[in-house]
Amino acid sequence: MKITALALFIFAGTAFATDSYSQVKKVTIVSDNISMGKVINEIEKQTGYLFVFNVNEVNLKRNVQVNAKNKSTAEVLAKVFEGTDISYAMEGRNIMLMSKEKEAQPVKQDNKLRGTVRDGRGEPVIGANLSIKGHSGGTITDMDGRFSINAPADAVLQVSYIGFLPQEVSVGNKTTLTIVLKEDNKALDEVIVVGYGVQKKKLVTGATVQVKGEDISKLNTVSPLGALQSQAPGVSIVKNNGKPGEGFKVTVRGLGTIGNADPLYIIDGMVGGDMNLLNPSDIESVDVLKDAASTAIYGARAANGVILVTTKKGKKGKPSITLDAYYGWQNIYKKPQLLDAKQYATIINEGRLNDGLIPWDFASIVEDWDKIESGAWKGTNWLNEMVGKDKPQQNYALGISGGTEQSVYSIGLGYTSQEGIIGSNYINSKYERYNGRINTEYTLAKNDKFDILKIGENLTFSYTNRNGLDIAADGVYYNDLHNALTAFPFMPVYDKDGKFQKTIPWSSNEVNPVAYMYYERGNNVSQNFDLRTNYFITVQPIEKLIWKTSFGVNYSGNSYRSFIPSYNLGGIYYRPEGQDLTSQSSGNGYSWAFDSTVSYDFSLFDKHHIGVMGGTSAEKWGMGQGMGGSNIGSEFDDFNHAYLSNNKTIYADKTSVYGYPWGSGALMSYFGRLNYDYNDTYMATLILRADGSSNFAPGHRWGTFPSASVGWNITNESWMESTKSWLDFLKIRGSWGRNGNANIDNFQYLSTISLSGADYYFGTDKISKNIGAYPDVLANPDVTWEKSEQIDLGFDARSLNGRLGLNFDWYNKMTKDWLVRAPVLSTYGAGAPYINGGDVRNRGFEMALSWNDHIRDFNYGANINVTHNSNKVTRIANSEGIINGPTEVLSSQTQEMYRAQVGYPIGYFYGYKTDGIFQNEEEVATYVDKNGKKIMPNAQPGDVKFVDMNGDATITTDDRTMIGNPNPDYTMGLSLTASYKGLDISITGNGTFGNQIAKSYRSFADRTNQNYTMDVAQNRWHGEGTSNRYPRITSQPHINWSYISDIYIEDGDYFRISNLTMGYDFMKMFKKLPFQQLRVYASVQNLYAFTNYSGMDPEIGFGGGSSWASGIDLGYYPGARTFIIGTNIKF
Amino acid sequence: MIMKKILSLILLACFAVSCSDFLDTENLTKKDSQSFPKKPSDAEQVLTSVYHELLVRDQPLQSIFMVSEVMSDDRFGAGGSDDRMMQACARYMKNSENMYADAWSQGYRAIYRCNFLLASIEQVAWENDAQKNRVKGEALFMRAYFYFNLARMFGNIPLITEPSPQNNPQAAPEEVYGQMASDLKEAIALLPSTTYQDMDKLTLGHATKWAAEGLMARVFLFYTGYYQKPALPLAAKETGEVSKNEVIGWIDDCVLHSGHDLLKDFRNLWPYSFCKDYVYTKDNSLKWIGEEGANVEAVFSIRHSGNSWEGRNLDALCFGLRYQNNYEDCFPFGQGWGFGTVNPVTKDNWPDNDLRKKASILNVDDPSEGMAAYTDNGENQVEDTHLFNKKYIPVNVKKLDGSGIESMWAQLYDLNFDFQSCNIQDIMVIRFADILLMGAELGGPNAQSYLDRVRNRVGLASVPATLENIKNERHWELAFEGVRYYDLLRWHDEDLLTKNRTNITVRSLGVETKISIPFRKETGGFLQIPTSQIDLSGKVLKQNPGWEGSESMY
């Protein structure tokens, strides 16, 4: 065993106390010839002692004879070190081994240097490493912090100890020295990315959060955003759905607008880009700027927060090669139970009876009824058909980095693939991603102190391939998962000829869902290709005066192709012979950005540190075009040949072609930042940015976005000395700033003329059309920035020698002048323009608590973060004060179910409150208003009791109210890590609390023959006292279900163990192998979700088609539970 | 070039010099109203976008044709049990607060486009005055057409004649009708007097002078009847009025000079007469007149097309037989949503000697229709009377290769036989028979001969041109064509609406039941103003009587 620095660290922190432990603890070692190393190991194993020594002093290979049976440790030690120059000392549970000469013969030679090493509080530092610069060998300090070492007269003594800053001391002709080590608040000296630069974490005055690349990649998510979910307080990350390669809905500090609320992504300094396209292994760090003061440097587009991604850069040194690989098996986490054929028949007839209708005689209308009735055939469980088993997910990432004094490089290559768990029994449903990355930097000129001229570039490349992923849209339509949940079990998958079963007479408007998916949505592929390059040059004529200019180009392309064969599944589900449809489209284009900054850092009178930065930025995007077309009548009739050239005949009415420009825009900006601190104690930052956007009319284009923030490192104050013993660091900060959002369609300041969707058919042939043209939007020449103003107050603290960390932020964010298409009067006759039409307030707090410690070799840590946000609309600029959500979300014939309204959270669920189920006639008769008038006179027992909110004694649309809120009150992330020697284990979890979900796995309001899930069937009312949850079954649509009410609403609270990983680094066992790391691990994603939610997955990003709504589960592609084995290899 | 750009960018970035046009972008796909319309073809395109609003999209109650049919005493709402919207409409009730929002917005969208075209008419570089006059005349006609629909549906509507956004309160009926009268009067003057025969058939579907004359008569009759006024006012800024004699003059002009006429056989107007395998067609040697220019009786039609989902005739689909999936069994009538079942009272009141009875009503139980089997309760059909209209309904034919059945429209125009999209029958909004009957009702020297012409065609003897006889004649001639309900309102025969729909036996979900639908007098026959519009107006708009509160909720 060699010195473990961490063990010494803990040793240093432990008070010296003599106890009788050593006397009591007995060991047994019997051997004629055993190495010292083994003896030490054995004693450690048997006693729990930990040895502390310098390998250069103790010869571990020396063989000794031991014959100790149940002897005290001290006795054994005395025996084995007998006759050597090693003495031992026992303190607590540590055994120090030292060269005797240090004690016995302190000064042998003239150049023997003696001294002590102490920390800032005067305590001796035990086990500090000392060596003479340029010489091998060295020593360590003893229990009193004392040392002695042979030192030539001109020697430079190097002192290092974990947790302290390394020091070099010129010995000169001194013979004794007292060295005071400074504590290394390393975590606080880390730099974070702040936009156009970096800043020391301890001097930052804004609210930011940094997540390290390793904490992202170790969670083995396909997208880096998936791993951020549990680690970034204040950032809500909800997956769009569980489809392979699907993106995430990311919201920083609450929804501030019903328009585009995405944060601004900046990858390696270049604006834009899709984080989902990055391989997690390529990421060095992700920094999220949350408060307005931090984001103000990105002014016009920063109202919704900024996410800065830095990919891995090279470091000077020999090449480092890493290989990360894993393979996983995905399965559905939770499958709702469906009724089997017999149960289904029973429920359907119960509905008939409840409606006073004669029950169906299934024997005469359903084929093979006898088999169903006898239980010989349970019918088809369509969900089982739809859900695949053990679908693979894999990832391989290779990283190479290194460099010389002149240049550094980092190269990454990656491949990721994930198959879908839905539908993949029948179709090829798969996401694949290829990544490449090259980051290099060359120093062209330098002097002793700094680099004068550097050039470099960042290049990332990604190519994605999505096969068969048009399936399972999130709504009621085109949703194959919903179709599987609702298809009745009477129909087999295949008919007697082994072909897909067609509609059956029982209900000919319900189609075989897997066949329908197979034909309509199974054959398609989309490819996406993205190349981001950024070239930069840095000039530093005098120290710390840095001029940096960079030019970035993002080139991207996409293509799509699909094929729908002719087929006939009966009813209206067919595509006639010769009408098979081939579609193809593609597009490509580029954008560029040109940034220049000049920065200068300097100090005045030693203690005033000033950093100034100014810059300009010009961007242009959307230089590209798309083309596509579709046609019927393929010569080949299959997907592999689905290229438009294989459709030889052009039809006037069935062939379509199109081509369009992407629509370009530009942004021009000037910005500056001033950082000031006095002695690292009082900090202030001022930022000003001016942006001009092409999205607005001349005269309304420019906006100015200021911010100011201050901070105070209280622990630097002398009067805080008394708390130094437990409080390492405390900073309080406050900020105010204003940002903008310009994310709207261009040309809203003009009344544009549309040529689409206004055709008419003059003439004789009834086919050829005349194109109509009309103003499609009312002009709003005044439309301008959406502004967000935010106040942030927070503190950062570290205490107990850095083991405990606490960060806290309170914020109040007012988004003003939303860019919104508020509904206008229909009499205006054209579409609503974007107006600056609303205000919303997000207010809340974020707290992150961390604890990291170790007990000898056992290291452990815990991080927990909690975010609270409350969202409230405070103004909508129409007289209604409402922006309505769409109707018919849960099914046809249902009304609006969410809206944005003044005084309520954005996207709250809107409908009827209920008060249980009428259990009997008496309850109907006694449901009266204060005048005794019956409120629901026509209700029957088993019907839903709707609450008469306005007290007018009838249930009308005016009784609708807030019945739920999809925005969580609290979100939480948790990670627990532990390691012991080579073994590591980590658990990650995340959850939301206080949010609701609207769930409807069936079109209750219009499709009467659809199947039921067991939870509805079991909790249905079927007689007095049977249920107060769901109403009686009816054979016809009934207001019980066609009214949007809280019977659809469930609490969406959940806490998910999103990742459990156990790994072992074999390098701890096989030290001779030529690796730095050889870790093998096993991991489970989505291990368990604690929730009362009855659906498949409580994480529901779908909001009925609106970006500002969420939490609507109609059979939402769930996230898989994945079992992974993998390895990390590092040379 | 690129180097120069890059150089200027470097300069830009280094020295913060901004070129002002950097932020200017060009719209590459859309024109804007500052530069449009300029050419005559631009104006034609705007006009086309107005006609586009004649087409119903996907919401049945968007169509005045549908609404007025199911509210009339000839029909029920029917459809499936979940089509409560239809059943509510037929009951003069609501099942949501914004049931007619689509109809409202579609009307005003069309009017906005008319206003936009009329306001920019002078900025167009016309080739000649005739061209300008025709476009302007059509725009005026269309504005009057849409105002007339809105005014009849909603009663109290804001009047907007400029393309700028205005939150106007509802105008008095005389203002709205005055605007229609002025627009139509000007349209009649501007539109060319080309006969139907001389008309370029490629312009089929455009409004003509004759259509404007017919619409003027309809507006006059409704306004003077419903509001019980002697004459039609002109727009506020004009003086004078439109008198009955003027209207009679226009009708006479239309009859004499338009070239429009009655077809010889009434039944050849309707698509079933195309299906030669239909017993009724075969037995009577019918031959459909088609929609490609031969139909001299169609004065103004909504043109439907098989080219797009929007071009389909949704009304006809809605009136189709609900979920009768076996097309052989119900041949030649096709599948639809089963709305607007026909009231047995209409059938019972209709004299059997009138050939139009069997030409207009389909009785699925009548063996002579040759229907093999009609399935009761097709997908939860309610208010089924086994009686359907024959005029606007999907019609199937045998495939030419004998391999089965397809829609007649699929066969005629080589469409994909999708029962939902391939009904593309035109709707005759103004038919020459209606011109004659309006002429008869207005009086004047030709009244008797106009009435006789209509009756003679179907082999009926002359009856005196009394209002009573004309009322009957309109009922039987124009049944199921969207005129009955507003005829009853303007004659103030609302009581018939209640009387004829009392205690009627229908089958709902396969079970016989009796229904009664009383007319809600308090509404005046008008629909609910969309509540969302009232809210958006900041209560500048007022709800119509009878629609506040929950009593009217179905």
mmCIF file of C-alpha atoms in Angstrom, chain A residues 274-356:
data_model
loop_
_atom_site.group_PDB
_atom_site.id
_atom_site.type_symbol
_atom_site.label_atom_id
_atom_site.label_comp_id
_atom_site.label_asym_id
_atom_site.label_seq_id
_atom_site.Cartn_x
_atom_site.Cartn_y
_atom_site.Cartn_z
ATOM 1 C CA ASP A 274 -28.942 21.323 -31.064
ATOM 2 C CA MET A 275 -27.548 19.786 -27.902
ATOM 3 C CA ASN A 276 -29.249 16.532 -28.765
ATOM 4 C CA LEU A 277 -26.834 16.158 -31.626
ATOM 5 C CA LEU A 278 -23.810 16.020 -29.324
ATOM 6 C CA ASN A 279 -22.349 12.862 -27.913
ATOM 7 C CA PRO A 280 -22.217 13.234 -24.128
ATOM 8 C CA SER A 281 -18.609 12.012 -24.163
ATOM 9 C CA ASP A 282 -17.579 15.075 -26.146
ATOM 10 C CA ILE A 283 -18.740 17.544 -23.539
ATOM 11 C CA GLU A 284 -16.317 19.241 -21.185
ATOM 12 C CA SER A 285 -18.941 21.215 -19.330
ATOM 13 C CA VAL A 286 -22.354 22.746 -19.559
ATOM 14 C CA ASP A 287 -22.958 26.116 -17.956
ATOM 15 C CA VAL A 288 -26.456 27.439 -17.543
ATOM 16 C CA LEU A 289 -26.879 31.163 -17.102
ATOM 17 C CA LYS A 290 -30.093 31.741 -15.270
ATOM 18 C CA ASP A 291 -30.412 35.253 -13.937
ATOM 19 C CA ALA A 292 -30.729 38.277 -16.145
ATOM 20 C CA ALA A 293 -27.376 39.634 -15.027
ATOM 21 C CA SER A 294 -25.571 36.590 -16.329
ATOM 22 C CA THR A 295 -27.528 36.301 -19.537
ATOM 23 C CA ALA A 296 -27.477 40.010 -20.349
ATOM 24 C CA ILE A 297 -24.285 39.568 -22.318
ATOM 25 C CA TYR A 298 -26.482 37.750 -24.848
ATOM 26 C CA GLY A 299 -29.080 40.493 -24.639
ATOM 27 C CA ALA A 300 -31.686 40.117 -27.294
ATOM 28 C CA ARG A 301 -32.101 36.404 -27.169
ATOM 29 C CA ALA A 302 -31.444 35.644 -23.553
ATOM 30 C CA ALA A 303 -34.842 36.163 -21.968
ATOM 31 C CA ASN A 304 -35.301 32.446 -21.562
ATOM 32 C CA GLY A 305 -31.858 31.703 -20.176
ATOM 33 C CA VAL A 306 -28.628 30.677 -21.852
ATOM 34 C CA ILE A 307 -27.050 27.232 -22.015
ATOM 35 C CA LEU A 308 -23.350 27.274 -22.817
ATOM 36 C CA VAL A 309 -21.813 24.027 -23.955
ATOM 37 C CA THR A 310 -18.057 23.588 -24.066
ATOM 38 C CA THR A 311 -16.682 20.560 -25.829
ATOM 39 C CA LYS A 312 -13.458 18.919 -24.727
ATOM 40 C CA LYS A 313 -10.247 20.738 -25.495
ATOM 41 C CA GLY A 314 -6.733 19.386 -25.672
ATOM 42 C CA LYS A 315 -4.186 19.715 -22.880
ATOM 43 C CA LYS A 316 -0.456 19.786 -22.988
ATOM 44 C CA GLY A 317 1.045 16.395 -22.296
ATOM 45 C CA LYS A 318 1.275 12.939 -23.670
ATOM 46 C CA PRO A 319 -1.692 11.694 -25.636
ATOM 47 C CA SER A 320 -4.619 10.560 -23.592
ATOM 48 C CA ILE A 321 -6.910 8.068 -25.229
ATOM 49 C CA THR A 322 -10.303 7.250 -23.852
ATOM 50 C CA LEU A 323 -12.811 4.747 -25.028
ATOM 51 C CA ASP A 324 -16.321 4.701 -23.646
ATOM 52 C CA ALA A 325 -18.620 1.944 -24.750
ATOM 53 C CA TYR A 326 -21.868 0.545 -23.547
ATOM 54 C CA TYR A 327 -24.626 -1.718 -24.678
ATOM 55 C CA GLY A 328 -28.078 -1.724 -23.207
ATOM 56 C CA TRP A 329 -31.389 -3.485 -23.369
ATOM 57 C CA GLN A 330 -34.524 -1.373 -23.253
ATOM 58 C CA ASN A 331 -37.939 -2.409 -22.076
ATOM 59 C CA ILE A 332 -41.134 -0.601 -21.309
ATOM 60 C CA TYR A 333 -41.214 0.452 -17.675
ATOM 61 C CA LYS A 334 -44.896 0.079 -17.057
ATOM 62 C CA LYS A 335 -47.643 -1.322 -19.218
ATOM 63 C CA PRO A 336 -51.248 -0.472 -18.529
ATOM 64 C CA GLN A 337 -53.439 -3.508 -18.302
ATOM 65 C CA LEU A 338 -56.070 -3.784 -21.012
ATOM 66 C CA LEU A 339 -59.307 -5.707 -20.868
ATOM 67 C CA ASP A 340 -59.200 -9.072 -22.567
ATOM 68 C CA ALA A 341 -61.873 -10.068 -25.037
ATOM 69 C CA LYS A 342 -64.282 -11.460 -22.509
ATOM 70 C CA GLN A 343 -63.887 -8.587 -20.065
ATOM 71 C CA TYR A 344 -64.294 -6.169 -22.939
ATOM 72 C CA ALA A 345 -67.520 -7.850 -24.043
ATOM 73 C CA THR A 346 -68.835 -7.677 -20.506
ATOM 74 C CA ILE A 347 -68.101 -3.980 -20.192
ATOM 75 C CA ILE A 348 -69.593 -3.168 -23.578
ATOM 76 C CA ASN A 349 -72.814 -4.917 -22.678
ATOM 77 C CA GLU A 350 -72.879 -3.273 -19.276
ATOM 78 C CA GLY A 351 -72.893 0.019 -21.174
ATOM 79 C CA ARG A 352 -75.759 -1.171 -23.333
ATOM 80 C CA LEU A 353 -77.784 -2.191 -20.307
ATOM 81 C CA ASN A 354 -77.039 1.106 -18.582
ATOM 82 C CA ASP A 355 -78.445 2.896 -21.640
ATOM 83 C CA GLY A 356 -81.564 0.770 -21.640
#
